[in-house]
mmCIF file of C-alpha atoms in Angstrom:
data_model
loop_
_atom_site.group_PDB
_atom_site.id
_atom_site.type_symbol
_atom_site.label_atom_id
_atom_site.label_comp_id
_atom_site.label_asym_id
_atom_site.label_seq_id
_atom_site.Cartn_x
_atom_site.Cartn_y
_atom_site.Cartn_z
ATOM 1 C CA UNK A 1 -90.096 -112.273 21.682
ATOM 2 C CA UNK A 2 -91.215 -109.285 19.656
ATOM 3 C CA UNK A 3 -94.051 -108.579 22.087
ATOM 4 C CA UNK A 4 -91.546 -108.076 24.858
ATOM 5 C CA UNK A 5 -90.009 -105.210 22.933
ATOM 6 C CA UNK A 6 -93.225 -103.229 22.410
ATOM 7 C CA UNK A 7 -93.361 -101.462 25.811
ATOM 8 C CA UNK A 8 -89.808 -100.239 25.320
ATOM 9 C CA UNK A 9 -89.027 -96.848 26.816
ATOM 10 C CA UNK A 10 -86.059 -95.096 25.331
ATOM 11 C CA UNK A 11 -84.911 -91.513 25.513
ATOM 12 C CA UNK A 12 -87.498 -90.402 22.942
ATOM 13 C CA UNK A 13 -90.306 -90.873 25.477
ATOM 14 C CA UNK A 14 -88.666 -88.793 28.147
ATOM 15 C CA UNK A 15 -89.693 -85.336 26.811
ATOM 16 C CA UNK A 16 -93.337 -86.337 27.242
ATOM 17 C CA UNK A 17 -92.725 -87.139 30.877
ATOM 18 C CA UNK A 18 -90.532 -84.110 31.324
ATOM 19 C CA UNK A 19 -93.205 -81.810 29.927
ATOM 20 C CA UNK A 20 -95.662 -83.280 32.393
ATOM 21 C CA UNK A 21 -93.240 -82.489 35.160
ATOM 22 C CA UNK A 22 -92.844 -78.896 34.027
ATOM 23 C CA UNK A 23 -96.603 -78.334 34.204
ATOM 24 C CA UNK A 24 -96.558 -78.878 37.933
ATOM 25 C CA UNK A 25 -94.994 -76.082 39.897
ATOM 26 C CA UNK A 26 -96.064 -76.564 43.516
ATOM 27 C CA UNK A 27 -94.204 -73.513 44.850
ATOM 28 C CA UNK A 28 -96.217 -71.251 42.531
ATOM 29 C CA UNK A 29 -99.456 -72.800 43.742
ATOM 30 C CA UNK A 30 -98.599 -71.809 47.279
ATOM 31 C CA UNK A 31 -98.055 -68.084 46.494
ATOM 32 C CA UNK A 32 -101.714 -66.985 46.333
ATOM 33 C CA UNK A 33 -102.596 -68.730 49.568
ATOM 34 C CA UNK A 34 -99.735 -67.041 51.387
ATOM 35 C CA UNK A 35 -100.823 -63.597 50.256
ATOM 36 C CA UNK A 36 -104.407 -64.258 51.271
ATOM 37 C CA UNK A 37 -103.346 -65.240 54.769
ATOM 38 C CA UNK A 38 -101.218 -62.133 55.176
ATOM 39 C CA UNK A 39 -104.007 -59.723 54.184
ATOM 40 C CA UNK A 40 -106.333 -60.438 57.161
ATOM 41 C CA UNK A 41 -103.533 -59.512 59.579
ATOM 42 C CA UNK A 42 -104.595 -55.830 59.984
ATOM 43 C CA UNK A 43 -108.160 -56.897 60.825
ATOM 44 C CA UNK A 44 -106.855 -59.232 63.485
ATOM 45 C CA UNK A 45 -104.883 -56.373 65.050
ATOM 46 C CA UNK A 46 -107.951 -54.157 65.156
ATOM 47 C CA UNK A 47 -109.904 -56.888 66.860
ATOM 48 C CA UNK A 48 -107.306 -57.360 69.558
ATOM 49 C CA UNK A 49 -107.354 -53.617 70.285
ATOM 50 C CA UNK A 50 -111.108 -53.687 70.750
ATOM 51 C CA UNK A 51 -110.805 -56.773 72.924
ATOM 52 C CA UNK A 52 -108.324 -55.063 75.215
ATOM 53 C CA UNK A 53 -110.612 -52.077 75.774
ATOM 54 C CA UNK A 54 -113.529 -54.338 76.600
ATOM 55 C CA UNK A 55 -111.439 -56.392 78.989
ATOM 56 C CA UNK A 56 -110.465 -53.240 80.842
ATOM 57 C CA UNK A 57 -114.102 -52.298 81.385
ATOM 58 C CA UNK A 58 -114.685 -55.750 82.813
ATOM 59 C CA UNK A 59 -111.764 -55.620 85.232
ATOM 60 C CA UNK A 60 -112.316 -52.045 86.412
ATOM 61 C CA UNK A 61 -115.821 -52.126 87.917
ATOM 62 C CA UNK A 62 -115.831 -54.886 90.482
ATOM 63 C CA UNK A 63 -119.515 -54.184 91.206
ATOM 64 C CA UNK A 64 -120.454 -55.077 87.651
ATOM 65 C CA UNK A 65 -122.113 -58.186 89.114
ATOM 66 C CA UNK A 66 -125.280 -56.148 89.476
ATOM 67 C CA UNK A 67 -125.728 -56.415 85.706
ATOM 68 C CA UNK A 68 -124.967 -60.087 84.968
ATOM 69 C CA UNK A 69 -126.011 -60.132 81.290
ATOM 70 C CA UNK A 70 -123.267 -57.737 80.181
ATOM 71 C CA UNK A 71 -120.287 -59.549 81.782
ATOM 72 C CA UNK A 72 -121.559 -62.863 80.438
ATOM 73 C CA UNK A 73 -121.923 -61.622 76.890
ATOM 74 C CA UNK A 74 -118.684 -59.657 76.794
ATOM 75 C CA UNK A 75 -116.304 -62.544 77.660
ATOM 76 C CA UNK A 76 -117.998 -64.634 74.969
ATOM 77 C CA UNK A 77 -117.569 -62.003 72.258
ATOM 78 C CA UNK A 78 -113.928 -60.899 72.725
ATOM 79 C CA UNK A 79 -112.341 -64.379 72.973
ATOM 80 C CA UNK A 80 -108.825 -62.964 72.456
ATOM 81 C CA UNK A 81 -107.271 -66.433 72.650
ATOM 82 C CA UNK A 82 -108.943 -67.666 69.470
ATOM 83 C CA UNK A 83 -106.975 -65.287 67.219
ATOM 84 C CA UNK A 84 -103.407 -66.277 68.118
ATOM 85 C CA UNK A 85 -104.115 -70.028 67.931
ATOM 86 C CA UNK A 86 -104.566 -70.301 64.160
ATOM 87 C CA UNK A 87 -101.438 -68.235 63.589
ATOM 88 C CA UNK A 88 -99.410 -70.502 65.835
ATOM 89 C CA UNK A 89 -100.915 -73.608 64.298
ATOM 90 C CA UNK A 90 -99.975 -72.656 60.731
ATOM 91 C CA UNK A 91 -96.298 -73.691 61.000
ATOM 92 C CA UNK A 92 -97.258 -76.989 62.625
ATOM 93 C CA UNK A 93 -96.911 -79.123 59.458
ATOM 94 C CA UNK A 94 -93.303 -77.984 59.128
ATOM 95 C CA UNK A 95 -92.301 -78.610 62.723
ATOM 96 C CA UNK A 96 -94.067 -81.971 62.734
ATOM 97 C CA UNK A 97 -91.509 -83.260 60.255
ATOM 98 C CA UNK A 98 -89.330 -84.324 63.127
ATOM 99 C CA UNK A 99 -90.988 -87.696 63.552
ATOM 100 C CA UNK A 100 -87.567 -89.208 63.236
ATOM 101 C CA UNK A 101 -84.462 -87.396 64.545
ATOM 102 C CA UNK A 102 -82.418 -88.233 61.458
ATOM 103 C CA UNK A 103 -85.118 -87.079 59.080
ATOM 104 C CA UNK A 104 -85.763 -83.919 61.094
ATOM 105 C CA UNK A 105 -82.099 -82.957 61.051
ATOM 106 C CA UNK A 106 -81.872 -83.623 57.333
ATOM 107 C CA UNK A 107 -84.943 -81.598 56.458
ATOM 108 C CA UNK A 108 -83.950 -78.730 58.743
ATOM 109 C CA UNK A 109 -80.681 -78.509 56.823
ATOM 110 C CA UNK A 110 -82.560 -78.461 53.523
ATOM 111 C CA UNK A 111 -85.232 -76.115 54.842
ATOM 112 C CA UNK A 112 -88.026 -78.221 53.369
ATOM 113 C CA UNK A 113 -91.147 -79.704 54.988
ATOM 114 C CA UNK A 114 -91.338 -83.430 55.585
ATOM 115 C CA UNK A 115 -94.374 -84.106 53.367
ATOM 116 C CA UNK A 116 -93.383 -81.933 50.443
ATOM 117 C CA UNK A 117 -92.103 -84.951 48.535
ATOM 118 C CA UNK A 118 -95.549 -86.558 48.280
ATOM 119 C CA UNK A 119 -97.400 -83.282 47.690
ATOM 120 C CA UNK A 120 -95.020 -82.414 44.876
ATOM 121 C CA UNK A 121 -95.071 -85.828 43.183
ATOM 122 C CA UNK A 122 -98.853 -86.199 42.864
ATOM 123 C CA UNK A 123 -99.558 -83.146 40.621
ATOM 124 C CA UNK A 124 -96.639 -84.031 38.352
ATOM 125 C CA UNK A 125 -98.052 -87.400 37.342
ATOM 126 C CA UNK A 126 -101.206 -88.088 35.382
ATOM 127 C CA UNK A 127 -103.799 -90.599 36.524
ATOM 128 C CA UNK A 128 -102.618 -92.927 33.773
ATOM 129 C CA UNK A 129 -99.046 -92.816 35.055
ATOM 130 C CA UNK A 130 -100.124 -93.400 38.650
ATOM 131 C CA UNK A 131 -102.331 -96.321 37.647
ATOM 132 C CA UNK A 132 -99.504 -97.867 35.670
ATOM 133 C CA UNK A 133 -97.090 -97.434 38.574
ATOM 134 C CA UNK A 134 -99.562 -99.016 40.986
ATOM 135 C CA UNK A 135 -100.293 -102.199 39.094
ATOM 136 C CA UNK A 136 -100.864 -104.988 41.618
ATOM 137 C CA UNK A 137 -98.221 -107.522 42.565
ATOM 138 C CA UNK A 138 -98.966 -111.197 42.889
ATOM 139 C CA UNK A 139 -97.224 -111.803 46.198
ATOM 140 C CA UNK A 140 -93.799 -110.176 46.181
ATOM 141 C CA UNK A 141 -91.403 -108.997 43.494
ATOM 142 C CA UNK A 142 -87.596 -109.295 43.553
ATOM 143 C CA UNK A 143 -85.371 -107.238 41.254
ATOM 144 C CA UNK A 144 -81.647 -107.891 40.803
ATOM 145 C CA UNK A 145 -79.675 -104.716 40.021
ATOM 146 C CA UNK A 146 -76.582 -105.760 38.038
ATOM 147 C CA UNK A 147 -73.466 -104.217 36.548
ATOM 148 C CA UNK A 148 -70.112 -105.755 35.670
ATOM 149 C CA UNK A 149 -68.465 -102.336 35.761
ATOM 150 C CA UNK A 150 -68.278 -100.177 38.878
ATOM 151 C CA UNK A 151 -69.056 -96.478 39.020
ATOM 152 C CA UNK A 152 -71.808 -96.504 36.398
ATOM 153 C CA UNK A 153 -74.667 -95.503 38.710
ATOM 154 C CA UNK A 154 -76.047 -98.901 39.748
ATOM 155 C CA UNK A 155 -76.497 -98.006 43.420
ATOM 156 C CA UNK A 156 -78.055 -94.611 42.707
ATOM 157 C CA UNK A 157 -80.403 -96.264 40.217
ATOM 158 C CA UNK A 158 -81.355 -98.789 42.894
ATOM 159 C CA UNK A 159 -82.191 -96.041 45.384
ATOM 160 C CA UNK A 160 -83.927 -93.844 42.815
ATOM 161 C CA UNK A 161 -86.168 -96.654 41.608
ATOM 162 C CA UNK A 162 -86.858 -97.907 45.118
ATOM 163 C CA UNK A 163 -87.676 -94.412 46.387
ATOM 164 C CA UNK A 164 -90.039 -93.854 43.464
ATOM 165 C CA UNK A 165 -91.943 -97.036 44.260
ATOM 166 C CA UNK A 166 -91.968 -96.356 48.003
ATOM 167 C CA UNK A 167 -93.304 -92.812 47.604
ATOM 168 C CA UNK A 168 -95.968 -93.579 45.001
ATOM 169 C CA UNK A 169 -97.139 -97.083 45.936
ATOM 170 C CA UNK A 170 -98.632 -98.402 49.139
ATOM 171 C CA UNK A 171 -96.254 -101.358 49.245
ATOM 172 C CA UNK A 172 -93.370 -101.818 51.624
ATOM 173 C CA UNK A 173 -90.193 -101.454 49.582
ATOM 174 C CA UNK A 174 -86.682 -102.411 50.666
ATOM 175 C CA UNK A 175 -83.271 -102.357 48.987
ATOM 176 C CA UNK A 176 -80.712 -104.940 50.110
ATOM 177 C CA UNK A 177 -76.963 -104.485 49.729
ATOM 178 C CA UNK A 178 -75.576 -107.813 48.509
ATOM 179 C CA UNK A 179 -72.313 -106.348 47.254
ATOM 180 C CA UNK A 180 -69.422 -108.436 48.661
ATOM 181 C CA UNK A 181 -67.010 -105.566 47.973
ATOM 182 C CA UNK A 182 -68.111 -103.074 50.642
ATOM 183 C CA UNK A 183 -71.277 -101.762 49.040
ATOM 184 C CA UNK A 184 -72.320 -98.146 49.578
ATOM 185 C CA UNK A 185 -76.090 -98.607 49.496
ATOM 186 C CA UNK A 186 -76.395 -97.818 53.210
ATOM 187 C CA UNK A 187 -74.806 -94.411 52.622
ATOM 188 C CA UNK A 188 -77.583 -93.304 50.267
ATOM 189 C CA UNK A 189 -80.209 -92.962 53.020
ATOM 190 C CA UNK A 190 -80.020 -91.367 56.492
ATOM 191 C CA UNK A 191 -78.405 -93.975 58.736
ATOM 192 C CA UNK A 192 -80.712 -94.987 61.571
ATOM 193 C CA UNK A 193 -79.003 -98.189 62.669
ATOM 194 C CA UNK A 194 -75.637 -99.931 62.545
ATOM 195 C CA UNK A 195 -77.315 -103.258 61.827
ATOM 196 C CA UNK A 196 -76.438 -105.193 58.673
ATOM 197 C CA UNK A 197 -77.887 -108.038 56.673
ATOM 198 C CA UNK A 198 -75.975 -110.513 58.837
ATOM 199 C CA UNK A 199 -77.509 -109.047 61.993
ATOM 200 C CA UNK A 200 -80.926 -109.636 60.476
ATOM 201 C CA UNK A 201 -80.055 -113.265 59.771
ATOM 202 C CA UNK A 202 -78.713 -113.779 63.288
ATOM 203 C CA UNK A 203 -81.836 -112.321 64.912
ATOM 204 C CA UNK A 204 -83.962 -115.329 65.854
ATOM 205 C CA UNK A 205 -86.563 -113.244 67.703
ATOM 206 C CA UNK A 206 -88.213 -111.743 64.609
ATOM 207 C CA UNK A 207 -91.963 -112.157 64.864
ATOM 208 C CA UNK A 208 -93.361 -108.925 63.420
ATOM 209 C CA UNK A 209 -92.514 -106.074 61.065
ATOM 210 C CA UNK A 210 -91.146 -103.844 63.826
ATOM 211 C CA UNK A 211 -88.523 -106.505 64.568
ATOM 212 C CA UNK A 212 -87.249 -106.297 60.987
ATOM 213 C CA UNK A 213 -87.510 -102.513 60.942
ATOM 214 C CA UNK A 214 -84.964 -102.389 63.784
ATOM 215 C CA UNK A 215 -82.351 -103.594 61.281
ATOM 216 C CA UNK A 216 -83.104 -101.108 58.481
ATOM 217 C CA UNK A 217 -82.709 -97.409 57.761
ATOM 218 C CA UNK A 218 -85.490 -95.473 56.086
ATOM 219 C CA UNK A 219 -85.377 -92.589 53.616
ATOM 220 C CA UNK A 220 -87.864 -89.734 53.336
ATOM 221 C CA UNK A 221 -89.574 -91.619 50.538
ATOM 222 C CA UNK A 222 -90.312 -94.577 52.868
ATOM 223 C CA UNK A 223 -87.707 -96.704 51.082
ATOM 224 C CA UNK A 224 -85.904 -98.930 53.566
ATOM 225 C CA UNK A 225 -82.318 -100.104 53.172
ATOM 226 C CA UNK A 226 -80.618 -103.159 54.655
ATOM 227 C CA UNK A 227 -76.895 -102.443 54.651
ATOM 228 C CA UNK A 228 -74.030 -104.845 54.023
ATOM 229 C CA UNK A 229 -71.086 -105.645 56.260
ATOM 230 C CA UNK A 230 -68.439 -102.948 56.674
ATOM 231 C CA UNK A 231 -65.642 -105.433 57.329
ATOM 232 C CA UNK A 232 -64.192 -106.445 53.930
ATOM 233 C CA UNK A 233 -63.547 -110.008 55.061
ATOM 234 C CA UNK A 234 -67.098 -110.409 56.380
ATOM 235 C CA UNK A 235 -68.646 -108.839 53.291
ATOM 236 C CA UNK A 236 -66.662 -111.072 50.955
ATOM 237 C CA UNK A 237 -67.904 -114.206 52.698
ATOM 238 C CA UNK A 238 -71.603 -113.331 52.261
ATOM 239 C CA UNK A 239 -72.936 -116.506 50.677
ATOM 240 C CA UNK A 240 -75.763 -117.833 48.568
ATOM 241 C CA UNK A 241 -77.281 -119.555 51.596
ATOM 242 C CA UNK A 242 -77.182 -116.390 53.708
ATOM 243 C CA UNK A 243 -78.845 -114.351 50.975
ATOM 244 C CA UNK A 244 -81.640 -116.885 50.659
ATOM 245 C CA UNK A 245 -82.122 -116.861 54.423
ATOM 246 C CA UNK A 246 -82.324 -113.064 54.530
ATOM 247 C CA UNK A 247 -84.724 -113.009 51.590
ATOM 248 C CA UNK A 248 -86.976 -115.559 53.278
ATOM 249 C CA UNK A 249 -87.422 -113.149 56.182
ATOM 250 C CA UNK A 250 -87.878 -110.053 54.022
ATOM 251 C CA UNK A 251 -90.496 -111.623 51.755
ATOM 252 C CA UNK A 252 -92.827 -111.987 54.721
ATOM 253 C CA UNK A 253 -92.894 -108.219 55.310
ATOM 254 C CA UNK A 254 -92.014 -106.473 52.011
ATOM 255 C CA UNK A 255 -93.714 -106.521 48.612
ATOM 256 C CA UNK A 256 -90.843 -105.134 46.520
ATOM 257 C CA UNK A 257 -87.223 -106.144 47.154
ATOM 258 C CA UNK A 258 -84.372 -104.592 45.172
ATOM 259 C CA UNK A 259 -80.978 -106.277 45.481
ATOM 260 C CA UNK A 260 -77.930 -104.107 44.821
ATOM 261 C CA UNK A 261 -75.359 -106.628 43.580
ATOM 262 C CA UNK A 262 -71.602 -106.481 43.195
ATOM 263 C CA UNK A 263 -69.658 -106.589 39.954
ATOM 264 C CA UNK A 264 -68.736 -110.287 40.096
ATOM 265 C CA UNK A 265 -71.262 -112.670 38.580
ATOM 266 C CA UNK A 266 -69.368 -115.745 39.753
ATOM 267 C CA UNK A 267 -69.521 -114.855 43.460
ATOM 268 C CA UNK A 268 -71.435 -117.292 45.654
ATOM 269 C CA UNK A 269 -74.196 -114.837 46.564
ATOM 270 C CA UNK A 270 -75.103 -114.280 42.905
ATOM 271 C CA UNK A 271 -76.435 -117.808 42.592
ATOM 272 C CA UNK A 272 -79.131 -117.032 45.141
ATOM 273 C CA UNK A 273 -79.788 -113.548 43.756
ATOM 274 C CA UNK A 274 -80.392 -114.773 40.210
ATOM 275 C CA UNK A 275 -82.308 -117.861 41.276
ATOM 276 C CA UNK A 276 -84.853 -115.836 43.265
ATOM 277 C CA UNK A 277 -85.071 -112.778 40.989
ATOM 278 C CA UNK A 278 -88.259 -112.000 39.102
ATOM 279 C CA UNK A 279 -86.472 -109.419 36.968
ATOM 280 C CA UNK A 280 -83.029 -108.064 36.173
ATOM 281 C CA UNK A 281 -82.088 -104.426 35.652
ATOM 282 C CA UNK A 282 -78.676 -104.087 34.048
ATOM 283 C CA UNK A 283 -77.064 -100.673 34.564
ATOM 284 C CA UNK A 284 -74.392 -99.399 32.196
ATOM 285 C CA UNK A 285 -72.729 -96.189 31.127
ATOM 286 C CA UNK A 286 -73.202 -94.732 27.621
ATOM 287 C CA UNK A 287 -69.500 -95.283 26.908
ATOM 288 C CA UNK A 288 -68.213 -98.071 24.690
ATOM 289 C CA UNK A 289 -66.550 -100.027 27.508
ATOM 290 C CA UNK A 290 -69.736 -99.888 29.575
ATOM 291 C CA UNK A 291 -71.815 -101.154 26.684
ATOM 292 C CA UNK A 292 -69.386 -104.013 26.101
ATOM 293 C CA UNK A 293 -69.576 -105.005 29.778
ATOM 294 C CA UNK A 294 -73.368 -104.968 29.638
ATOM 295 C CA UNK A 295 -73.328 -107.093 26.508
ATOM 296 C CA UNK A 296 -70.982 -109.578 28.189
ATOM 297 C CA UNK A 297 -73.291 -109.731 31.210
ATOM 298 C CA UNK A 298 -76.303 -110.634 29.086
ATOM 299 C CA UNK A 299 -74.283 -113.256 27.227
ATOM 300 C CA UNK A 300 -73.103 -114.770 30.523
ATOM 301 C CA UNK A 301 -76.644 -114.936 31.895
ATOM 302 C CA UNK A 302 -77.903 -116.571 28.729
ATOM 303 C CA UNK A 303 -75.089 -119.115 28.721
ATOM 304 C CA UNK A 304 -75.792 -120.094 32.335
ATOM 305 C CA UNK A 305 -79.477 -120.829 31.946
ATOM 306 C CA UNK A 306 -81.092 -117.471 32.717
ATOM 307 C CA UNK A 307 -82.602 -116.882 29.280
ATOM 308 C CA UNK A 308 -85.936 -115.805 30.752
ATOM 309 C CA UNK A 309 -84.253 -113.108 32.853
ATOM 310 C CA UNK A 310 -82.339 -111.853 29.814
ATOM 311 C CA UNK A 311 -85.394 -111.584 27.552
ATOM 312 C CA UNK A 312 -87.271 -109.722 30.305
ATOM 313 C CA UNK A 313 -84.328 -107.537 31.376
ATOM 314 C CA UNK A 314 -84.241 -103.731 31.295
ATOM 315 C CA UNK A 315 -81.012 -102.029 30.300
ATOM 316 C CA UNK A 316 -80.568 -98.696 32.080
ATOM 317 C CA UNK A 317 -78.088 -96.297 30.504
ATOM 318 C CA UNK A 318 -76.985 -94.095 33.394
ATOM 319 C CA UNK A 319 -75.265 -90.802 32.623
ATOM 320 C CA UNK A 320 -73.316 -90.678 35.866
ATOM 321 C CA UNK A 321 -70.636 -88.337 34.508
ATOM 322 C CA UNK A 322 -71.180 -85.089 32.603
ATOM 323 C CA UNK A 323 -69.743 -84.689 29.131
ATOM 324 C CA UNK A 324 -68.463 -88.245 28.810
ATOM 325 C CA UNK A 325 -68.079 -89.849 25.388
ATOM 326 C CA UNK A 326 -70.974 -92.054 24.427
ATOM 327 C CA UNK A 327 -72.295 -94.325 21.738
ATOM 328 C CA UNK A 328 -75.119 -93.021 19.559
ATOM 329 C CA UNK A 329 -78.429 -93.641 21.337
ATOM 330 C CA UNK A 330 -80.081 -95.285 18.371
ATOM 331 C CA UNK A 331 -77.191 -97.644 17.828
ATOM 332 C CA UNK A 332 -77.048 -98.605 21.509
ATOM 333 C CA UNK A 333 -80.785 -99.222 21.792
ATOM 334 C CA UNK A 334 -80.928 -101.060 18.485
ATOM 335 C CA UNK A 335 -78.298 -103.550 19.623
ATOM 336 C CA UNK A 336 -79.652 -104.322 23.104
ATOM 337 C CA UNK A 337 -83.314 -104.509 22.104
ATOM 338 C CA UNK A 338 -82.462 -107.682 20.232
ATOM 339 C CA UNK A 339 -81.672 -109.273 23.609
ATOM 340 C CA UNK A 340 -83.669 -107.569 26.378
ATOM 341 C CA UNK A 341 -87.133 -106.074 26.890
ATOM 342 C CA UNK A 342 -86.347 -102.363 27.113
ATOM 343 C CA UNK A 343 -83.602 -99.752 27.062
ATOM 344 C CA UNK A 344 -84.029 -96.739 29.322
ATOM 345 C CA UNK A 345 -81.922 -93.675 30.105
ATOM 346 C CA UNK A 346 -81.278 -91.846 33.383
ATOM 347 C CA UNK A 347 -79.833 -88.374 32.672
ATOM 348 C CA UNK A 348 -76.907 -86.843 34.504
ATOM 349 C CA UNK A 349 -77.948 -85.192 37.753
ATOM 350 C CA UNK A 350 -75.770 -83.116 40.068
ATOM 351 C CA UNK A 351 -77.559 -84.434 43.142
ATOM 352 C CA UNK A 352 -76.933 -88.076 42.241
ATOM 353 C CA UNK A 353 -73.322 -87.289 41.365
ATOM 354 C CA UNK A 354 -72.712 -86.084 44.933
ATOM 355 C CA UNK A 355 -72.685 -89.697 46.096
ATOM 356 C CA UNK A 356 -74.543 -88.923 49.327
ATOM 357 C CA UNK A 357 -78.102 -89.341 50.569
ATOM 358 C CA UNK A 358 -80.529 -89.500 47.643
ATOM 359 C CA UNK A 359 -83.572 -87.240 47.978
ATOM 360 C CA UNK A 360 -86.141 -87.328 45.174
ATOM 361 C CA UNK A 361 -87.116 -83.777 46.024
ATOM 362 C CA UNK A 362 -83.674 -82.546 44.992
ATOM 363 C CA UNK A 363 -83.547 -84.271 41.613
ATOM 364 C CA UNK A 364 -83.885 -82.399 38.362
ATOM 365 C CA UNK A 365 -87.348 -82.815 36.944
ATOM 366 C CA UNK A 366 -86.056 -84.744 33.944
ATOM 367 C CA UNK A 367 -84.306 -87.187 36.299
ATOM 368 C CA UNK A 368 -87.400 -87.667 38.439
ATOM 369 C CA UNK A 369 -89.434 -88.231 35.282
ATOM 370 C CA UNK A 370 -86.904 -90.836 34.118
ATOM 371 C CA UNK A 371 -87.238 -92.783 37.389
ATOM 372 C CA UNK A 372 -91.026 -92.649 37.100
ATOM 373 C CA UNK A 373 -90.810 -94.052 33.567
ATOM 374 C CA UNK A 374 -88.454 -96.783 34.763
ATOM 375 C CA UNK A 375 -90.884 -97.603 37.549
ATOM 376 C CA UNK A 376 -93.716 -97.953 35.055
ATOM 377 C CA UNK A 377 -91.619 -100.336 32.965
ATOM 378 C CA UNK A 378 -90.940 -102.521 35.995
ATOM 379 C CA UNK A 379 -94.563 -102.346 37.171
ATOM 380 C CA UNK A 380 -95.743 -103.632 33.784
ATOM 381 C CA UNK A 381 -94.037 -106.926 34.578
ATOM 382 C CA UNK A 382 -95.433 -107.063 38.127
ATOM 383 C CA UNK A 383 -98.940 -107.507 36.793
ATOM 384 C CA UNK A 384 -98.029 -110.416 34.531
ATOM 385 C CA UNK A 385 -98.272 -114.076 35.582
ATOM 386 C CA UNK A 386 -95.335 -115.048 37.734
ATOM 387 C CA UNK A 387 -92.562 -117.178 36.353
ATOM 388 C CA UNK A 388 -91.540 -120.409 38.025
ATOM 389 C CA UNK A 389 -88.938 -119.703 40.750
ATOM 390 C CA UNK A 390 -85.452 -120.783 39.819
ATOM 391 C CA UNK A 391 -84.511 -121.745 43.363
ATOM 392 C CA UNK A 392 -83.317 -125.176 42.240
ATOM 393 C CA UNK A 393 -80.359 -123.679 40.375
#
């Protein structure tokens, strides 16, 4: 039990990650290259002037055929078309971001290139961090995202963690909304389809990945989201059996599956979620009532036979509101580390607080670093021998 507590990441480790983030400043690295490209411009203008004068000498004397070597050499040397092409090709990476109409519209509004997310993330992280994030999975890995109290940042933590994995690993990553109370997971990525988890279950023609992809929406990070029903009555009736059926399909095509759960542990769907989960991430606020709810959740799980999930759980303290009252960090961590594997903090971030589409590229560097650290914690468990599925429960 004590070994499980050794890889604990608490707020004290965040400055190390944050300092690594500060070392990477991609925009500054682009400045010199921009100035170098601007400087050759005058030479290019001079060349085009010389080309025009030569072209005129070619067009004027029609009898220049008597001296074939000169006309043949002159068209080869001016080549006026070769100068404009590189200048027109330079903006191509930006305009090519419109591979998907939703993504193109979103990036045009932000004024950022499509691939900037991956270019920016790589210099920030060390090789050690990347290796730890990319530890291999034995098959697939299911994570249940829990919280007994609403509004503490569970859904944003789900998207942030999933986007981090999707952008830095080669796996297919999907987040599933299993909240029976009209979950908002589908609103955190650009909507590309009206399909829901029930539409996926009802589709009996699924034979390949593209068939599943027709039911999901994808973020810039490559994270896919399978939304829940929008009708309250339909969402409430989402059952244990339906969740298992949906998961059976998803496990054939995705390596990492994050399930965004509701606040009720006794709902039918939670039996399937907990039975199939390889790990639990419990999200709470730093306030006293949030900590009490998290403590009650762990006690409930332990009392209902999920001791292994409790001992391996990660408690995420999400600062979803600025300036809110909170318990002392040391006291909070000291209490929960007696029950679960790690305690981790996600700082307050204006972008996450907006409640809209989550874009890793718009996060504060400390927030991005916190999601990377959380991802490393989860990845540590991926490489361990798999536990026996609890599907019989």
